Each structure stands twice: as structure tokens, then as C-alpha cells.
Short mmCIF file of C-alpha atoms in Angstrom, two decimals:
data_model
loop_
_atom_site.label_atom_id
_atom_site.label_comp_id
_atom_site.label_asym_id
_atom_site.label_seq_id
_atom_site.Cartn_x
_atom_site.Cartn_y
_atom_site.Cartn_z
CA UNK A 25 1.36 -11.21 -41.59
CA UNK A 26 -1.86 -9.52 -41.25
CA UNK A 27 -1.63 -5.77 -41.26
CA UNK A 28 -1.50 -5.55 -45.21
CA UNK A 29 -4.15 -4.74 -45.87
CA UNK A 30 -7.18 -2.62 -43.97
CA UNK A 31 -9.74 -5.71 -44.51
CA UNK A 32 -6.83 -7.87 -42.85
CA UNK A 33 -6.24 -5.76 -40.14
CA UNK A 34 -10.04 -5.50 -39.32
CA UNK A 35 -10.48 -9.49 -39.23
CA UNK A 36 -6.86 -9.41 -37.03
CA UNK A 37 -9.07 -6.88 -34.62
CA UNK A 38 -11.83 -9.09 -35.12
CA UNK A 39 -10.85 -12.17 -34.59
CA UNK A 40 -7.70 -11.69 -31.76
CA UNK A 41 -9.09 -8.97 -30.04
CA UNK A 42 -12.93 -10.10 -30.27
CA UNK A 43 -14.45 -6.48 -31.24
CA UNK A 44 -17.23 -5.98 -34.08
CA UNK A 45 -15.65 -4.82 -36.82
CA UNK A 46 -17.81 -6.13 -39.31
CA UNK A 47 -18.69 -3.82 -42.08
CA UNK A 48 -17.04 -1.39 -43.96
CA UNK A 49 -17.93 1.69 -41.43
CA UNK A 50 -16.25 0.14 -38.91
CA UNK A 51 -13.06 1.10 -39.75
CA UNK A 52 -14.02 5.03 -39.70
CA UNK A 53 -16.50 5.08 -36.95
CA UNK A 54 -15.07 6.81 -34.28
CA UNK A 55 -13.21 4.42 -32.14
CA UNK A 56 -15.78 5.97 -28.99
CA UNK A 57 -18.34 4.28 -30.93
CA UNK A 58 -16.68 0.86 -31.53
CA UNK A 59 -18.37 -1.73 -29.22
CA UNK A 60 -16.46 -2.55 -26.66
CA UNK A 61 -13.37 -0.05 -27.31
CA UNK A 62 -11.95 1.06 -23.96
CA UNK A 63 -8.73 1.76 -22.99
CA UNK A 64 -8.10 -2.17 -21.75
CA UNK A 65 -8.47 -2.92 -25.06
CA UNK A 66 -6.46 0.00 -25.89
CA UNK A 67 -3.24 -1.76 -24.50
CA UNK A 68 -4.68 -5.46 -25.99
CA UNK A 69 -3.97 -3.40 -29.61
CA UNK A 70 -1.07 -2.21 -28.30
CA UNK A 71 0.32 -5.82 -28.02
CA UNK A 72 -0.92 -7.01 -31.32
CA UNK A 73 0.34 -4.52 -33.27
CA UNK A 74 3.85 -5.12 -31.31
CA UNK A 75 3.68 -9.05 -31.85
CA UNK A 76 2.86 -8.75 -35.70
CA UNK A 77 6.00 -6.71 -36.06
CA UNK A 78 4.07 -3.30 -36.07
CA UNK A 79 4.69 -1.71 -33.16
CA UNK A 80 3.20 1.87 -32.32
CA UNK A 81 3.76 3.64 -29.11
CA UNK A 82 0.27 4.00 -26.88
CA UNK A 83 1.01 8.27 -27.15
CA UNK A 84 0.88 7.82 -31.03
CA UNK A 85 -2.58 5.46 -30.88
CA UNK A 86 -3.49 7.70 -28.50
CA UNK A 87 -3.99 10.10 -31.51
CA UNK A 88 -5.96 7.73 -33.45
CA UNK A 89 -9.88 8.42 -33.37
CA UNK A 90 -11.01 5.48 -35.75
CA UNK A 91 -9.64 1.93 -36.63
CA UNK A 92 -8.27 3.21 -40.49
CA UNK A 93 -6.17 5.76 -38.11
CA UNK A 94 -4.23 3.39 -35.70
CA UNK A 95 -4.01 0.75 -39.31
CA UNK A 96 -2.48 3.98 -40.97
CA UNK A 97 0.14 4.34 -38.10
CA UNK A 98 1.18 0.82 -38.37
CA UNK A 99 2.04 0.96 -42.16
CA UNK A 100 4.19 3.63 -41.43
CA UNK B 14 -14.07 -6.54 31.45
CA UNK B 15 -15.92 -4.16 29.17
CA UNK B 16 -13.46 -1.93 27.23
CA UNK B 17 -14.92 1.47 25.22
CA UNK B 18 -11.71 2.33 23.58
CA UNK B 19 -8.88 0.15 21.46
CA UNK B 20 -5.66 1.15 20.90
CA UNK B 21 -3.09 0.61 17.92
CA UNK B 22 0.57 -0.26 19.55
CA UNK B 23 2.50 -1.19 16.46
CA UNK B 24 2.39 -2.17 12.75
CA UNK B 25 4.65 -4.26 10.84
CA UNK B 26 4.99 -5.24 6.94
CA UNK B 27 6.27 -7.27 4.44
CA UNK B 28 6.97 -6.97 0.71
CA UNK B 29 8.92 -9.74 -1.42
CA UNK B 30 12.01 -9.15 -3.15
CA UNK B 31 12.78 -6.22 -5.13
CA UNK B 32 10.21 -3.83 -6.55
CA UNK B 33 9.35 -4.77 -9.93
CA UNK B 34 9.27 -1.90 -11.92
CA UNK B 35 6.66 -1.16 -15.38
CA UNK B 36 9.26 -2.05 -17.36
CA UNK B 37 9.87 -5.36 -15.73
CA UNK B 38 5.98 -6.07 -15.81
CA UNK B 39 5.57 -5.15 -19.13
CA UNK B 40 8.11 -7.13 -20.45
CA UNK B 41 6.62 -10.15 -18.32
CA UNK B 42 2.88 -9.88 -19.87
CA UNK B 43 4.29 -8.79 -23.21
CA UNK B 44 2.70 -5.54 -22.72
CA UNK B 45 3.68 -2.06 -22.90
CA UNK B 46 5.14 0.01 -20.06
CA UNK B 47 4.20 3.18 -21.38
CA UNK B 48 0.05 1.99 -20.92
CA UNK B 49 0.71 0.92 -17.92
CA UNK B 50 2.71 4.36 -17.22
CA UNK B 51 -0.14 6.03 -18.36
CA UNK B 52 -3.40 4.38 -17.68
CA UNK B 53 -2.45 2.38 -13.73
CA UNK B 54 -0.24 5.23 -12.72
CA UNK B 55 1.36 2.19 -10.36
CA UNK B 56 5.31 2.45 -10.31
CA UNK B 57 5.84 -0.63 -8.53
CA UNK B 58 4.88 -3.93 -7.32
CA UNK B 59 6.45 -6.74 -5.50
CA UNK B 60 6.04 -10.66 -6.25
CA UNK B 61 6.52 -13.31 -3.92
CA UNK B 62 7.21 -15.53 -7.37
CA UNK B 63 9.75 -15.37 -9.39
CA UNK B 64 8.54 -13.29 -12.84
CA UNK B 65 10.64 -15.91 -15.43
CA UNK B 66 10.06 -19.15 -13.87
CA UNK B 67 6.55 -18.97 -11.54
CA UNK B 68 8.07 -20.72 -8.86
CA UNK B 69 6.53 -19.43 -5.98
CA UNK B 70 9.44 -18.00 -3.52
CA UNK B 71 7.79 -17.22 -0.56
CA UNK B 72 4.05 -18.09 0.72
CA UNK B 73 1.58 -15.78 1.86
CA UNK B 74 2.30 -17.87 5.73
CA UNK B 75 5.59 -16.56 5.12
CA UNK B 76 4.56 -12.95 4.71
CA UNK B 77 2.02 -12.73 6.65
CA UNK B 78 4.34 -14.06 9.54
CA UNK B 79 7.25 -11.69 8.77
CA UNK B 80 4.93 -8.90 8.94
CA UNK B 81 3.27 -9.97 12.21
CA UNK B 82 6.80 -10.56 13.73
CA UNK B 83 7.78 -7.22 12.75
CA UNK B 84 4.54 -5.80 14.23
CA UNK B 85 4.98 -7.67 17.35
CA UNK B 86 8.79 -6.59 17.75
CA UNK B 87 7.63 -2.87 17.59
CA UNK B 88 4.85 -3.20 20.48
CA UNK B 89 7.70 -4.44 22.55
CA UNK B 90 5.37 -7.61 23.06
CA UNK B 91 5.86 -10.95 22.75
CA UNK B 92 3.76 -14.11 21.59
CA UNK B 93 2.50 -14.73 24.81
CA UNK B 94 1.31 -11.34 25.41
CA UNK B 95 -0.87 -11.90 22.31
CA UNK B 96 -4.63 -13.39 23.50
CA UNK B 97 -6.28 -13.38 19.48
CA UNK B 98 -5.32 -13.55 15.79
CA UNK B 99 -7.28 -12.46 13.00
CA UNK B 100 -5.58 -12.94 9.43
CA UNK B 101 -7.71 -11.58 6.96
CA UNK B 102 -6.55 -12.80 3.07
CA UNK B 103 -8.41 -13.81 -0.46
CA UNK B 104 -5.48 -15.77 -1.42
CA UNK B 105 -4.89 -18.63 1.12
CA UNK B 106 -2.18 -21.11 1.12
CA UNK B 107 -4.33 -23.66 1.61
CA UNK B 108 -8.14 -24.05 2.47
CA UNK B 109 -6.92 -26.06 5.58
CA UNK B 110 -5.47 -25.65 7.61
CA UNK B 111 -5.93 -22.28 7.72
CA UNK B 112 -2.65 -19.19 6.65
CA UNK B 113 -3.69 -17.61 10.12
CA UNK B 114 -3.36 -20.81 11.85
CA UNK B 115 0.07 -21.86 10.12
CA UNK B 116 1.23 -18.43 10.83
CA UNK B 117 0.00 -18.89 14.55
CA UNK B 118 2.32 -21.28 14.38
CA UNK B 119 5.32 -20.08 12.86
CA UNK B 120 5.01 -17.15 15.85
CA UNK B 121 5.17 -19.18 18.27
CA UNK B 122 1.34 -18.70 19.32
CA UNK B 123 -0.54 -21.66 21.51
CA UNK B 124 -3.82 -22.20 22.98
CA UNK B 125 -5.42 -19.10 21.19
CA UNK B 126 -8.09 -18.58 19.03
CA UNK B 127 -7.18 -18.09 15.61
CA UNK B 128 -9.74 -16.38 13.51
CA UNK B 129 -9.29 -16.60 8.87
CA UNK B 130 -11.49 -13.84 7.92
CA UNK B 131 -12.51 -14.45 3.33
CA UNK B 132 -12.01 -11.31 2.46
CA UNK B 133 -10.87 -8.78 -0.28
CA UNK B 134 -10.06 -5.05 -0.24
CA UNK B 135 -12.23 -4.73 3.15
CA UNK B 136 -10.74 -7.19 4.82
CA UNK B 137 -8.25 -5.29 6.91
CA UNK B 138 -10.87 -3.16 8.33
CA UNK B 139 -13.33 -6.30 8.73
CA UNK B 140 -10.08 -7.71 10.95
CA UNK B 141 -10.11 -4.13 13.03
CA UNK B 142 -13.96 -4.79 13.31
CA UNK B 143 -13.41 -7.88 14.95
CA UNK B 144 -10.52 -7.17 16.95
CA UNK B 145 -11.83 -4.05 19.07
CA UNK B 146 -14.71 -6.72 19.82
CA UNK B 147 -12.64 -9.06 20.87
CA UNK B 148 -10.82 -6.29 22.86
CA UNK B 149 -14.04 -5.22 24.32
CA UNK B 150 -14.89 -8.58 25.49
CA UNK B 151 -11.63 -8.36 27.58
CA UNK B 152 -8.91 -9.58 25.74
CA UNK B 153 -5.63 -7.57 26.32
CA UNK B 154 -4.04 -7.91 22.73
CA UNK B 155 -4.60 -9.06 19.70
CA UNK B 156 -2.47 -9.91 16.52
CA UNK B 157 -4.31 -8.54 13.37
CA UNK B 158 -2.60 -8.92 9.85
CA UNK B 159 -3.81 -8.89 5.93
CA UNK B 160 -2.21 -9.97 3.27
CA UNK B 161 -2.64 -11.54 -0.29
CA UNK B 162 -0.23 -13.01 -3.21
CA UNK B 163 -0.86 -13.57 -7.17
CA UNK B 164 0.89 -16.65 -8.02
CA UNK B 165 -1.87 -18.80 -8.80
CA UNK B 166 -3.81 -15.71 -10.67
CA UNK B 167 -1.32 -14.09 -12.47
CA UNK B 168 1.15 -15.65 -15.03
CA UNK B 169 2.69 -14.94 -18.03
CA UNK B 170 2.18 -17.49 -19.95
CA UNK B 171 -0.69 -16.11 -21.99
CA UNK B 172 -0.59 -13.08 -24.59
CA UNK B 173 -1.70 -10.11 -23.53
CA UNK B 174 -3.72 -9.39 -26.71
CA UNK B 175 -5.70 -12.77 -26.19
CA UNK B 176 -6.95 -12.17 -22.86
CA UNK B 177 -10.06 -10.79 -21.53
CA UNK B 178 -10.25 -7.12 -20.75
CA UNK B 179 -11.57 -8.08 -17.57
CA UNK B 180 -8.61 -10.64 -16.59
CA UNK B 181 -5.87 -8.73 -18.04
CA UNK B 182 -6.88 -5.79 -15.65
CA UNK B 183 -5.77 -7.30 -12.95
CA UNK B 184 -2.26 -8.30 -14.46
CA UNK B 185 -1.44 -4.22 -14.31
CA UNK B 186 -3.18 -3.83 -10.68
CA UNK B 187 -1.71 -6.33 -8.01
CA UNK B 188 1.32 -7.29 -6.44
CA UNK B 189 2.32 -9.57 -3.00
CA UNK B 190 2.49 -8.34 0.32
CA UNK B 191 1.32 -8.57 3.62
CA UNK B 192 0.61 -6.17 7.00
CA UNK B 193 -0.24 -6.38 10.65
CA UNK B 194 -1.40 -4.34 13.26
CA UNK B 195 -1.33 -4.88 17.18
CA UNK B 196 -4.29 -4.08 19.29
CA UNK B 197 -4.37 -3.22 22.65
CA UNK B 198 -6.56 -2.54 25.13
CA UNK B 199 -4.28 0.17 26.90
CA UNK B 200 -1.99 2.55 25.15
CA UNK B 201 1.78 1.81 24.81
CA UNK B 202 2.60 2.40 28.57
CA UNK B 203 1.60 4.57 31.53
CA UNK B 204 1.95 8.31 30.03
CA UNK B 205 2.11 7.66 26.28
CA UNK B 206 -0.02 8.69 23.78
CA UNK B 207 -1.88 5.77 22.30
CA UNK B 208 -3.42 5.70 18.94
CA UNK B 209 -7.40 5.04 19.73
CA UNK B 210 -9.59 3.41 17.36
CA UNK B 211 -12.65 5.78 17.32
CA UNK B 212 -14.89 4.29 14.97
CA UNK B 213 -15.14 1.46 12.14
CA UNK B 214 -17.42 1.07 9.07
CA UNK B 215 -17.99 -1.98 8.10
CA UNK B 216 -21.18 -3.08 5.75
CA UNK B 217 -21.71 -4.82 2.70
CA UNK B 218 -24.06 -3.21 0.64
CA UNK B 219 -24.60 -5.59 -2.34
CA UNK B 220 -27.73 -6.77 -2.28
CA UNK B 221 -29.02 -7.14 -5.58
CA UNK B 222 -25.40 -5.94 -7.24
CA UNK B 223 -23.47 -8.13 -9.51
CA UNK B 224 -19.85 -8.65 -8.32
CA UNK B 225 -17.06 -6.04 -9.17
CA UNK B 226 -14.43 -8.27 -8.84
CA UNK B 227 -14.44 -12.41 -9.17
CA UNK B 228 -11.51 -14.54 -7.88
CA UNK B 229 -13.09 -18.59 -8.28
CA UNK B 230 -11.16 -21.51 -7.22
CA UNK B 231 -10.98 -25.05 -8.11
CA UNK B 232 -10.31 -28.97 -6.73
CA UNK B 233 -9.36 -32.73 -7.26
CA UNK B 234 -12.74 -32.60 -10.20
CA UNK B 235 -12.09 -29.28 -11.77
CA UNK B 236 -8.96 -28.88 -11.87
CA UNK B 237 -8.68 -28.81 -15.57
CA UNK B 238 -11.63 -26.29 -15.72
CA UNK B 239 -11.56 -23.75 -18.87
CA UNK B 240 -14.25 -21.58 -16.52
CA UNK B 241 -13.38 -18.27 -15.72
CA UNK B 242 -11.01 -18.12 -12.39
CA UNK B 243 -10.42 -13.42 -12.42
CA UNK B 244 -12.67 -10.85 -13.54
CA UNK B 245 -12.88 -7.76 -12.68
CA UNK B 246 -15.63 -5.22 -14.06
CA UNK B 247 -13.21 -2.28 -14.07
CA UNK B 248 -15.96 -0.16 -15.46
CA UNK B 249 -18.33 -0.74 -12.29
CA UNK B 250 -15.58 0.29 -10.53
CA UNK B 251 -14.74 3.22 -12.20
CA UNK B 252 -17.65 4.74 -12.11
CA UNK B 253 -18.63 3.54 -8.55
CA UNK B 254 -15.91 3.55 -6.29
CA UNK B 255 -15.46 7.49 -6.00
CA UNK B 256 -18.70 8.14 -5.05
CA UNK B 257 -18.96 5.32 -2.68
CA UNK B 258 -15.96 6.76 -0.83
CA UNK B 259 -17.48 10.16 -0.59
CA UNK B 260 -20.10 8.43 1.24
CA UNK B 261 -18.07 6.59 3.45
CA UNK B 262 -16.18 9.43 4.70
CA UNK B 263 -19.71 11.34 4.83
CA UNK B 264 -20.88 8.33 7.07
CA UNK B 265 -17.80 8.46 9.60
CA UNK B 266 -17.84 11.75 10.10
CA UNK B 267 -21.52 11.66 10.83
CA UNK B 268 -21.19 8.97 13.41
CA UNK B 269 -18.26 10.64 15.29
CA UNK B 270 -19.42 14.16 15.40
CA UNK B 271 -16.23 15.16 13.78
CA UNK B 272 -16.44 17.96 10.76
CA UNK B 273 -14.12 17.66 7.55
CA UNK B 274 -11.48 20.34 8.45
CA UNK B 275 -10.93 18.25 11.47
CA UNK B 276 -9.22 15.52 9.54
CA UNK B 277 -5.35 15.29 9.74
CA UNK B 278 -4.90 12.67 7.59
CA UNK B 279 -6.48 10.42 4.96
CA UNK B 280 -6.16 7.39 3.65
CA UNK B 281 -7.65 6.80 0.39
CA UNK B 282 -8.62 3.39 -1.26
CA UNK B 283 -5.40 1.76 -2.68
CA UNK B 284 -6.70 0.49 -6.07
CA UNK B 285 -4.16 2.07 -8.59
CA UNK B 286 -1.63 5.19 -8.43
CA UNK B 287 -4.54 6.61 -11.11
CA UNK B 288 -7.31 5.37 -9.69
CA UNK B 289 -6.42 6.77 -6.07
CA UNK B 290 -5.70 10.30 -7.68
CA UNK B 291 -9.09 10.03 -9.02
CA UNK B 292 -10.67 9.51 -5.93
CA UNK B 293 -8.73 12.14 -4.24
CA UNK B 294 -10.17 14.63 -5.94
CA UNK B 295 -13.10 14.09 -5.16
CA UNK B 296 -12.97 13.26 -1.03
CA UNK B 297 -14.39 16.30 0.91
CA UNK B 298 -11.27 16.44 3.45
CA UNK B 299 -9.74 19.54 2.30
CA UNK B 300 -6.85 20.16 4.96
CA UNK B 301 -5.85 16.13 5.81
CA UNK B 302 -2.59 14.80 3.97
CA UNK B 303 -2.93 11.62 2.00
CA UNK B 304 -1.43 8.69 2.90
CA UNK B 305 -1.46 6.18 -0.09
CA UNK B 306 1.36 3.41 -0.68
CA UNK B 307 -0.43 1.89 -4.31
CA UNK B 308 2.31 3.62 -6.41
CA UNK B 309 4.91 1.93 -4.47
CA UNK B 310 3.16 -1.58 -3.30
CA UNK B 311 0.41 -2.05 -6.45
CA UNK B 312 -2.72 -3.26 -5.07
CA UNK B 313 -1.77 -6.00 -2.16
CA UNK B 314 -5.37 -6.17 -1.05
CA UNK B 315 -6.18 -7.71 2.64
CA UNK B 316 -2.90 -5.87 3.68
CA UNK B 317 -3.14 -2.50 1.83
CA UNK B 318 -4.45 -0.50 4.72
CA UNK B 319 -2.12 -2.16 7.31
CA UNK B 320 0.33 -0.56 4.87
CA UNK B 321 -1.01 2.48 4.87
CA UNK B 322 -1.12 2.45 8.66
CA UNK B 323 2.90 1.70 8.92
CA UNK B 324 3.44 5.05 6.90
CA UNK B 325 0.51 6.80 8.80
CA UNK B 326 1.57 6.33 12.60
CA UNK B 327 4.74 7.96 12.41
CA UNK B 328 3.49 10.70 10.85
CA UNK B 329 0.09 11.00 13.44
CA UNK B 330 0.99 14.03 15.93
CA UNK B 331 -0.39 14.26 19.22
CA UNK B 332 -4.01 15.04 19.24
CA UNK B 333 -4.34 14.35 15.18
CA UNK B 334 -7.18 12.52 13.54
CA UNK B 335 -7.19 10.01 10.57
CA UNK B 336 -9.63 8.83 8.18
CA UNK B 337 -9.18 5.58 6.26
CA UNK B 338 -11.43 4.73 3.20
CA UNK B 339 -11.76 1.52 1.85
CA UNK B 340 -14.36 0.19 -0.99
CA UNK B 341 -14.56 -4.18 -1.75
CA UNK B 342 -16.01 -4.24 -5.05
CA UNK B 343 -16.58 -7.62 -5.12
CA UNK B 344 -20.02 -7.78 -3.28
CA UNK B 345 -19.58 -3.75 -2.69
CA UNK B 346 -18.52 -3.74 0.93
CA UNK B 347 -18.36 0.15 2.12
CA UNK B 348 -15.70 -0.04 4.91
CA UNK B 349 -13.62 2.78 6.89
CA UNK B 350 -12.27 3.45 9.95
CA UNK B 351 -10.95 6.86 12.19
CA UNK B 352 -7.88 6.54 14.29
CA UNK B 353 -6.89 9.81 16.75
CA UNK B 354 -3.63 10.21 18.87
CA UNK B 355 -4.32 11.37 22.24
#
């Protein structure tokens, strides 16, 4: 299980989903701003967060402008 | 015999097994319905393969000649009556022989020539293109049909999460089915009131354009590639496509003398329920009534606007007009043609 911590769920995006999220701004820069963030990748999240046992519904990461946001929303 | 005008008779289509719904697709990629609700706008699709095992249930021969049949049936013509075929497809069965041969075949059609156009999204109209000049040249009837399936593309054997953006895109935007369309160099019968072919648009403009969307294919040395087989560049299209099929509808109009309130109906480019919307609003035709079948179908490529055509000629009054759209992003061919009842 990855999503423990913030620095673990950044490597999960990192490393399964293949965005830059190297560096500690990436996780508040605003997700408009993220290399390669579009809404494909949108639903990629989507199914990573599902398959480690954190699933959040697309209207709720919808809401999410940065990476810390949508990591927030799975702890909860 | 030199022929200025072509005539639609009939249209026939077919669609495999039951409509699979979002939930049903979601659950098959491991993805979520409510994106797909949201951000494809597509209710259904059908699959000639079955979702839980991949075997493949019915060929794209089989469709193809089930929708040709059914096309045939309605013209009130038979094989024999039929002096061309044009089967226009991205997905063959085979490389040989040819689907439009096999289906040839299967409809009892001899001694003909039997064209297999490579096509995508433009490949209906390319078939239309090809037909009236076949019809021009003096042939009586012709046999066109488009159609496409996914089973060798799409699977779902690989997480969603782990697959490219550009690959996964087209997991959310296709489904099976084919179409057909018989044309005719006279109108149904002495009296009725045929539906002419006025004008067709048909140009690639990609010179110089990377492709928008990449199907690849492989053989007896490759078969184990790991290169890339499906890729679409969803952005390109995105931003593109709209504007492309402003122009196309600017271009018809210009060639036929025809003015934008004198459009009856329209039929927009079929690549997703949202995507279509999107387009929509931006189309100058202000007073024509849309005739889309994405939502329903997904994106079936070659056969999308045969589709469209089953749902438009019942609806076509006498004296109406029609406008169909159609953009192939994968080398960018603009492509459209206008239909009018007399």
C-alpha cells in the first residue's frame, strides 16, 4: 500500500501513471500546470486510486486543483 | 451511358448483441462509469466479442453481410440486380482475401467487381465517392457498405491506470458495427421520390500533418512486437475537428449554391456523444435537425454514416436537403456529402 504517505503517493503517480512529480512543488502546483495532466489521465487516477483500495468518485477529484488535494480525498 | 445524378434506394445495418452499457464497459477496463458518463458522453456500444472471454462472436464479413442483406431487402433488389461492391473498413478480417470479397460471397454476388477501400472515419463517404462514379460510368446499382470491429484492438486484459493516454482513449470511444447503402442510377420506381446524391467532399488534407489517429498491424516476424499497435492524439482532435467541420459544411454549401437555412438536416461527425455536442455548437446550420447515432452505436467508424443515413431517410420529406460531415483524423481527410429528396 502506497497512499500513506504524500511522498508515496507522488512516486505511485510517478511511477504508474508516468507524470513528473518530482519535487516537492509538485504536489501543490495546480494540477493545470502538471505536465501532462488531462482529463485521460484524469480517469488513469481514477483507477489507481480504486485498485489501491482508495477509491474516490471522478465528481469528488473533480474538485481537486493540485495533487496534495486528490491525496487528501483518498485518506479520507 | 453517362449518368449526372445518383440515387440512394435503401440502407441497411447491423449491430452485435446487446448494447453494452458504461457500466458494463467500465467494469470490463476496470475503469469508472461515471468518467466515461461524464467525459465520452457515449451511452452505448455494441461488441461483436464477447466482453469476459475475447472470443470473437461474429466477424466483420458477418456484419458487413447482414447489413448489406438488409440494405438489399429494402431496395426490393436482389444480388443480381447489383453490378459493384465497395466495402470500405480499417479492421479487415483478413488482408486476403479481401471482407468485401468474402461478403460478395456470402450474398450471393458473381462475376462483379469487388472494390476494399483502407479507410477510417471517411471511408463511407470515400465508398459514395466511388460509387456515383461507378454509377456514372453506367452501372445500374451498386452495393456500398462500411463497417469496422475492435477485437484485435481492444481487450481487457491490461489496467487501465497502466496504459497510455493515447491507447486507453480509444477503449471509451469504439464499438462493432457495420452499414450499407444501395445506389442507383434511377429512383425507387417510375413516380417516386428518390433520394439524389448532390454533391460529395472527399480530400485528404494532410500533407505535412502528423497522424491523429494510428491503428498498425503485424505478421508471421512481428508478431510478438512490444511496438505501439493504437494511438490516438485526442488533443489534435479536440482542438481540430470542430473547425475542420465548419469548413466542410462551408465548402458544400459553396459548391452547391445552397445557403445554410436551406439545410433540413445534419449529420454531424460521430466521434463521441461529447464530442458531437461540441461540434454542434459550433456548425453554422441553424434550422437543420441533427441526426447523430454515437450515443447509441459508440464510434463504429467505416459504417457510422451509413448509420446515420438508416435514421436520416425516413425522416427526409419530400423536397428536404441533408448535410453530412465527416472528419478522418488519421491523415486529416475533410469529407462530406449533401443528399435532397425530390
Amino acid at each position: 500500500m502506497h497512499i500513506t504517505s504524500l511522498e508515496g503517493f507522488l512516486s505511485l503517480v510517478r511511477d504508474e501513471l508516468g507524470l513528473d512529480t518530482a519535487g516537492v512543488e509538485a504536489a501543490d502546483a495546480d494540477l493545470a500546470d502538471l505536465p501532462g495532466w488531462d482529463s485521460l489521465n484524469l480517469l488513469r487516477m481514477v483507477v489507481l486510486l480504486e485498485e489501491h483500495g482508495r477509491p474516490v468518485p471522478v465528481h469528488r477529484l473533480l474538485q481537486a486543483r493540485t495533487l496534495q488535494e486528490i491525496y487528501t480525498f483518498a485518506k479520507e | 451511358m453517362s449518368r449526372d445524378t445518383v440515387y440512394l434506394a435503401a440502407t441497411g445495418t447491423a449491430l452485435p448483441g446487446d448494447p453494452v452499457d458504461n457500466a458494463a464497459l467500465a467494469k470490463l477496463l476496470g475503469a469508472s462509469e461515471e468518467w466515461i458518463d461524464l467525459f465520452v458522453g457515449t451511452r452505448t456500444r455494441h461488441f461483436a466479442w464477447d466482453p469476459a472471454t475475447g472470443e470473437v462472436l461474429r466477424t466483420l464479413a458477418d456484419l458487413c453481410a447482414e447489413a448489406g442483406s438488409r440494405a438489399l431487402a429494402a431496395a426490393g433488389l436482389d444480388p443480381a440486380d447489383i453490378e459493384f461492391l465497395v466495402l470500405a473498413t480499417a479492421t479487415p478480417d483478413h488482408l486476403l482475401p479481401t471482407t468485401a470479397t468474402e461478403v460478395a460471397d456470402r450474398l450471393g454476388m458473381d462475376h462483379l467487381p469487388v472494390y476494399q477501400l483502407q479507410a477510417g472515419c471517411s471511408g463511407a463517404v470515400q465508398a459514395l465517392d466511388l460509387g456515383r462514379c461507378l454509377v456514372a460510368g453506367g452501372r445500374r446499382a451498386g452495393l456500398l457498405i462500411g463497417g469496422d470491429v475492435t477485437h484485435r484492438f481492444l481487450a481487457a486484459r491490461r489496467s487501465a491506470a497502466r496504459m497510455p493516454t493515447e491507447e486507453l482513449v480509444n477503449h471509451v470511444l469504439f464499438g462493432d458495427g457495420a452499414g450499407a447503402v444501395v445506389l442507383t442510377a434511377e429512383p425507387d420506381g417510375p413516380g417516386e421520390r428518390g433520394v439524389a446524391l448532390r454533391g460529395v467532399l472527399n480530400r485528404c488534407a494532410g500533407r505535412r500533418r502528423p497522424p491523429g489517429q494510428f491503428i498498425d498491424w503485424s505478421g508471421i516476424s512481428d508478431r510478438d512486437t512490444e511496438r505501439r499497435m493504437l494511438a490516438e492524439d485526442y488533443k489534435a482532435i479536440e482542438e481540430h475537428v470542430p473547425a475542420i467541420s465548419v469548413e466542410i459544411v462551408w465548402e458544400l454549401l459553396g459548391e452547391l449554391g445552397w445557403t445554410v437555412d436551406e439545410v433540413d438536416h445534419i449529420l454531424p461527425p460521430q466521434l463521441s456523444g461529447r464530442m458531437t455536442a461540441r461540434i454542434m455548437e459550433h456548425l453554422p446550420v441553424p434550422s437543420a435537425a441533427e441526426v447523430s447515432c454515437v450515443t447509441e452505436t459508440g464510434n463504429t467508424g467505416n459504417a457510422l454514416p451509413f448509420l446515420q443515413l438508416d435514421r436520416l431517410l425516413p425522416r427526409l420529406g419530400p423536397g428536404q436537403r441533408a448535410l453530412a460531415v465527416t472528419v478522418e483524423s488519421s491523415k486529416w481527410i475533410r469529407a462530406g456529402f449533401a443528399l435532397e429528396r425530390a
